[in-house]
Short mmCIF file of C-alpha atoms in Angstrom, two decimals:
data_model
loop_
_atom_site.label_atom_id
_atom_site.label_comp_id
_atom_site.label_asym_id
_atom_site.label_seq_id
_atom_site.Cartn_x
_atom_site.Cartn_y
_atom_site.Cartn_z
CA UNK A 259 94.32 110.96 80.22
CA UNK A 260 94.47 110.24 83.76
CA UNK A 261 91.52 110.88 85.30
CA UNK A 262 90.66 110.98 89.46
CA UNK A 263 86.94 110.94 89.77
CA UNK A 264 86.08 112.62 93.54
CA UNK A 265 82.66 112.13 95.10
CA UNK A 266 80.31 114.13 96.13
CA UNK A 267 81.10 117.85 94.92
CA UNK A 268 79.49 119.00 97.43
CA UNK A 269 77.42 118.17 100.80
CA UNK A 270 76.02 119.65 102.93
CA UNK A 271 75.60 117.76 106.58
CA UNK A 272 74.49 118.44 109.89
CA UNK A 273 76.90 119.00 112.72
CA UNK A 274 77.54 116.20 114.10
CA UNK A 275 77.25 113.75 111.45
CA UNK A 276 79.66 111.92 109.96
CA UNK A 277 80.61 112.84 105.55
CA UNK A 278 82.28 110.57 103.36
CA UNK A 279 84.38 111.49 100.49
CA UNK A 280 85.58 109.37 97.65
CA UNK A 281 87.76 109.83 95.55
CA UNK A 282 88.66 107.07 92.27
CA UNK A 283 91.39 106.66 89.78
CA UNK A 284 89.46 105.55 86.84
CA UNK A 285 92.53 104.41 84.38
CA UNK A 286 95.65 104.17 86.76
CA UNK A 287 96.24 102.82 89.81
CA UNK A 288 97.09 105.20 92.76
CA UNK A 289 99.91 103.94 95.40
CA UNK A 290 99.70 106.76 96.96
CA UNK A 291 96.83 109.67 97.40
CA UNK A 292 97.43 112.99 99.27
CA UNK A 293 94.36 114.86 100.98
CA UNK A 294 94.32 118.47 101.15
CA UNK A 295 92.15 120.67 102.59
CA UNK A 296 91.59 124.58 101.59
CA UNK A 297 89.45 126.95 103.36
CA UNK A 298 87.93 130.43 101.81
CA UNK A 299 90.50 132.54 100.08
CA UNK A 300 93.66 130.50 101.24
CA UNK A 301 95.94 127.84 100.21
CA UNK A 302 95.74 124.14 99.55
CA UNK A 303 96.94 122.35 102.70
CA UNK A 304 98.36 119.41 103.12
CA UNK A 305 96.11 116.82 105.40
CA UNK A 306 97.44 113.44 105.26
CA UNK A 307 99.16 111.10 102.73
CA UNK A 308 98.01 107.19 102.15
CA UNK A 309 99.54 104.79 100.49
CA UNK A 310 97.25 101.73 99.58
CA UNK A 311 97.12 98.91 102.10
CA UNK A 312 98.97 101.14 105.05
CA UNK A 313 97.67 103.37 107.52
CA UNK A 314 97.91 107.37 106.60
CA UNK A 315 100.33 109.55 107.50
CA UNK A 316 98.90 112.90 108.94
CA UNK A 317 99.85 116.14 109.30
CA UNK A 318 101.07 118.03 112.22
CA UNK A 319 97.49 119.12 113.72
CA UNK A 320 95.18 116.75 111.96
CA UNK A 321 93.03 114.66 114.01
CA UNK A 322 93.47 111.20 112.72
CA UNK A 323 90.14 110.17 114.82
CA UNK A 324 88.71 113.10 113.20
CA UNK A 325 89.52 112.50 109.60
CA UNK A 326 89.50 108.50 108.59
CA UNK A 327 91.53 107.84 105.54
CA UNK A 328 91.30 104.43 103.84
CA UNK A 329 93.21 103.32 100.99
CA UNK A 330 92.22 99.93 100.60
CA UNK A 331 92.61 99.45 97.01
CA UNK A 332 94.68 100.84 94.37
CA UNK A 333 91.96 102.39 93.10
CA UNK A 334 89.91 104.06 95.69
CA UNK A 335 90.97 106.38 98.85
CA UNK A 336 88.25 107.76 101.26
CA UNK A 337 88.27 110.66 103.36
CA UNK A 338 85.74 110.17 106.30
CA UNK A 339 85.31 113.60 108.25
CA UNK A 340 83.83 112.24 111.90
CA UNK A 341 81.27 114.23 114.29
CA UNK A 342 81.49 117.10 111.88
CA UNK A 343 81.40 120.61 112.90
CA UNK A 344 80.98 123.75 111.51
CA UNK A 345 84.70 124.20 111.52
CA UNK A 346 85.14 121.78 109.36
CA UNK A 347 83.36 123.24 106.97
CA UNK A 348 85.76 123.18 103.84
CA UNK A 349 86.48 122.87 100.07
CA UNK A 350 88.57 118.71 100.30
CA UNK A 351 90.39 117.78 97.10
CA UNK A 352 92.68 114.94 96.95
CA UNK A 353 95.74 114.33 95.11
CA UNK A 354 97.05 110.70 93.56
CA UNK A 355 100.59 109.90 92.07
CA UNK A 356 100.01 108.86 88.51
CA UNK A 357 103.14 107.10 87.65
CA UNK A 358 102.11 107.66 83.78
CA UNK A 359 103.22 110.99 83.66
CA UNK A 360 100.50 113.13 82.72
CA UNK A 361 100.42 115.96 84.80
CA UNK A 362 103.99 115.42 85.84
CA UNK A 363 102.91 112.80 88.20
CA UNK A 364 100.11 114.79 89.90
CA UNK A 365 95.95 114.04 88.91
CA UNK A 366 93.50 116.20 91.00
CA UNK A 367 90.28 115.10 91.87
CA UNK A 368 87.23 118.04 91.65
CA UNK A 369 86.97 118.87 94.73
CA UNK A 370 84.38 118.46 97.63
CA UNK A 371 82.65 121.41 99.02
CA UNK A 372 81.46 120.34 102.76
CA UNK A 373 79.27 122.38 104.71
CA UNK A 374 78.50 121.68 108.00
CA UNK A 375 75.09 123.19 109.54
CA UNK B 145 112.01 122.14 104.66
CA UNK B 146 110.38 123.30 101.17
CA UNK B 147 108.96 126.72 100.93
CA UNK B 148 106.58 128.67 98.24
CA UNK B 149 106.35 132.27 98.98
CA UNK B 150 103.68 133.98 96.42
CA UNK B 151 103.83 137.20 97.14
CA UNK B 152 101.01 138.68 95.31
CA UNK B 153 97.41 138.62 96.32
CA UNK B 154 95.72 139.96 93.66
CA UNK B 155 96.69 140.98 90.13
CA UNK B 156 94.64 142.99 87.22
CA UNK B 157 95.35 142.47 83.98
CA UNK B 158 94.43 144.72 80.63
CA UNK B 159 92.35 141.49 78.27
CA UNK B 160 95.28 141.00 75.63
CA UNK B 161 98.09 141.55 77.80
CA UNK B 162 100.89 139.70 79.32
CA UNK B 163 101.25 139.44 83.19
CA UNK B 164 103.50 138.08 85.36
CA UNK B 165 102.77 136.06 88.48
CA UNK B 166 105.84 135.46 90.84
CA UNK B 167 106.92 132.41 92.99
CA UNK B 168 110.21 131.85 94.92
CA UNK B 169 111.02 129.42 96.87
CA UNK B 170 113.45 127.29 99.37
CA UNK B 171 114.42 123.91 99.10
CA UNK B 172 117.86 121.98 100.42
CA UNK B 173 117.14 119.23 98.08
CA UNK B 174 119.22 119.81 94.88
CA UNK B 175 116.65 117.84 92.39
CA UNK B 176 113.04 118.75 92.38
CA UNK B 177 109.91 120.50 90.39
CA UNK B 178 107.86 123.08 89.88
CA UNK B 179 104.17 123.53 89.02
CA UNK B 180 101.49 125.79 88.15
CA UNK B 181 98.07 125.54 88.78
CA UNK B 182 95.08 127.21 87.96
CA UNK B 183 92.15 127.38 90.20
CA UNK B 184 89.07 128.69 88.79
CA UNK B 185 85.86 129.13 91.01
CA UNK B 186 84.74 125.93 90.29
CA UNK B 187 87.73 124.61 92.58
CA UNK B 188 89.70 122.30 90.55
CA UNK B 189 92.97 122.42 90.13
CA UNK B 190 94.11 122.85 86.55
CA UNK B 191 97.69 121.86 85.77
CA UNK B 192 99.55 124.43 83.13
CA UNK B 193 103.45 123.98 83.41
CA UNK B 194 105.91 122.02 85.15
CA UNK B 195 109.97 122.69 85.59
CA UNK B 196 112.47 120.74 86.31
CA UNK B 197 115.50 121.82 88.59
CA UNK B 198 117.85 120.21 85.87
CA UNK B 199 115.66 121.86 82.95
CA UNK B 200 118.31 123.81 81.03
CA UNK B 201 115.44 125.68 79.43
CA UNK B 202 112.74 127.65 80.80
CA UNK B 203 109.23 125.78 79.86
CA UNK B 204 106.50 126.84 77.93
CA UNK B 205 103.08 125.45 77.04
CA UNK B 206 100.83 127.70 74.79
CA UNK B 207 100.21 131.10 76.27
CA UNK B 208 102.04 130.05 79.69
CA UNK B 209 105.82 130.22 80.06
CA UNK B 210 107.74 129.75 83.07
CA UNK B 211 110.57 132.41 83.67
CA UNK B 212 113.32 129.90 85.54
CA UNK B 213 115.51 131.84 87.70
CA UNK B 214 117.85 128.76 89.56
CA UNK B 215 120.19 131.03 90.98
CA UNK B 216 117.32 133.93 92.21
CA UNK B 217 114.87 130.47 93.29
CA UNK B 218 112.30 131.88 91.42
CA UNK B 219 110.17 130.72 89.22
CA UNK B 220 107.14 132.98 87.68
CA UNK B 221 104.55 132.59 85.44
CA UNK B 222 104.19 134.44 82.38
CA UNK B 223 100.62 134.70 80.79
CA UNK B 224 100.69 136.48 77.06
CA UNK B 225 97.52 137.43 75.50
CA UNK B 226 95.72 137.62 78.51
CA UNK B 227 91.78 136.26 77.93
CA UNK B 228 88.79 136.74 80.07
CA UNK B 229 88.67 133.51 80.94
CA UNK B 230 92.29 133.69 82.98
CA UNK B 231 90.45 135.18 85.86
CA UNK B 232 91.20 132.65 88.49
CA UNK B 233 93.46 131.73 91.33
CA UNK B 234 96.95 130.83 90.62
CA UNK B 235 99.02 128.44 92.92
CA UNK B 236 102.97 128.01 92.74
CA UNK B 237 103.86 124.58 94.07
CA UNK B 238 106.87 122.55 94.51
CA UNK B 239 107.52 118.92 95.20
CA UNK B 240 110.93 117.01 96.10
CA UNK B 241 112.37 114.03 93.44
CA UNK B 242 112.86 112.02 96.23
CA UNK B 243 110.09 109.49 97.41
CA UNK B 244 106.47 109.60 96.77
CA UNK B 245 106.26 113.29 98.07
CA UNK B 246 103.16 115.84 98.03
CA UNK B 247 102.91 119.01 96.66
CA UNK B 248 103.60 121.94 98.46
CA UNK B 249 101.96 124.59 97.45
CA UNK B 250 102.23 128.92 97.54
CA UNK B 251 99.41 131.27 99.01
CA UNK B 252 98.23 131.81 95.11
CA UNK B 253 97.77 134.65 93.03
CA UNK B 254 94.33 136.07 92.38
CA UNK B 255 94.09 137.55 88.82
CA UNK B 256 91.71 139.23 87.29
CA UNK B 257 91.33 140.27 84.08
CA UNK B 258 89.69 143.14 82.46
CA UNK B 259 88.02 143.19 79.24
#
């Protein structure tokens, strides 16, 4: 089945430094990847939303300087989280639109688990 | 705008039983889907149903059924033979037909059940 592999699971970085995240669709090709973010105990929130070869859209209150998205294949979409903080400190999963139809058109990565010290 | 309102926190469960988590929501948009997720501690999300708007019948995989309430906008989760291993978080989520649209998901459901 569709599979999105997400990289690392989790890191742990020190404030200020700056935390990739990858995450790969190993046997479709992802147009478009969402990125959401979900602290302790709440709900998955919407981030941003790239589409490959075009700049993300974010949402309301994400800082695009902040948190880089590049989707420059149709394959692979990073999530860059700049100058990190301890605020940011978070559980990042991202989201692509399999057009195959497993999972009604919705693969999950794993999850990343960032901790900023 | 779309709108998932979960409106229980936390849930207990006798191990065998059935239990039902609940999810309304709000849309304008006449065509669009529903979803259920699991979220164990590990983090991932683990798809279990989907429903359509234009479903005529309420959809079931295995132990999970969907109760589809159109007219209510409501759309809960039935477990049945409730197992130790459904302790997790449960999310509600909703997406529009139209475009290449994200997921919106509910507050989830925290159930727990007891052996």
């Amino acid at each position: 089945g569709a599979v999105v592999s997400q990289h690392p699971s989790r890191v742990i970085c020190k404030s200020g430094t700056s935390v990739k995240i990858e995450c790969r669709s190993l046997d479709f090709q992802a147009t478009t990847m969402f990125w959401y973010r979900q602290f302790p105990k709440q709900s998955l929130m919407l981030m941003a939303t790239s589409n490959e070869g075009s700049k993300a859209t974010y949402e309301q209150g994400v800082e695009k300087d902040k948190f880089l998205i590049n989707h420059a294949s149709l394959t692979l979409s990073t999530l860059t989280v700049t100058s990190a903080h301890p605020e940011d400190s978070s559980f990042y999963i991202c989201s692509a639109r399999d057009l195959s139809g497993e999972g009604y058109g919705y693969t999950f990565g794993s999850g990343t688990r960032l901790t900023v010290v | 705008a779309q709108k998932i309102t979960q409106t229980q926190p936390g849930m207990f469960v006798q191990e065998k039983e059935a239990v039902t988590l609940d999810c309304t929501y709000d849309t304008s948009d006449p065509s669009y889907g529903l979803f259920w997720y699991k979220q164990p501690s590990s983090g991932e999300m683990i798809f279990l149903i989907y429903q359509g708007s234009y479903d005529q019948q309420n959809a079931t995989e295995g132990r999970y059924s969907l109760n589809f309430q159109k007219a209510r906008k409501s759309a809960n989760l039935v477990i049945s033979a409730s197992q130790l291993g459904d302790s997790a978080m449960y999310f509600c989520a909703m997406r529009q037909y139209s475009g290449n649209t994200p997921l919106v998901f509910g507050k989830g459901t925290r159930l727990s059940v007891i052996a």
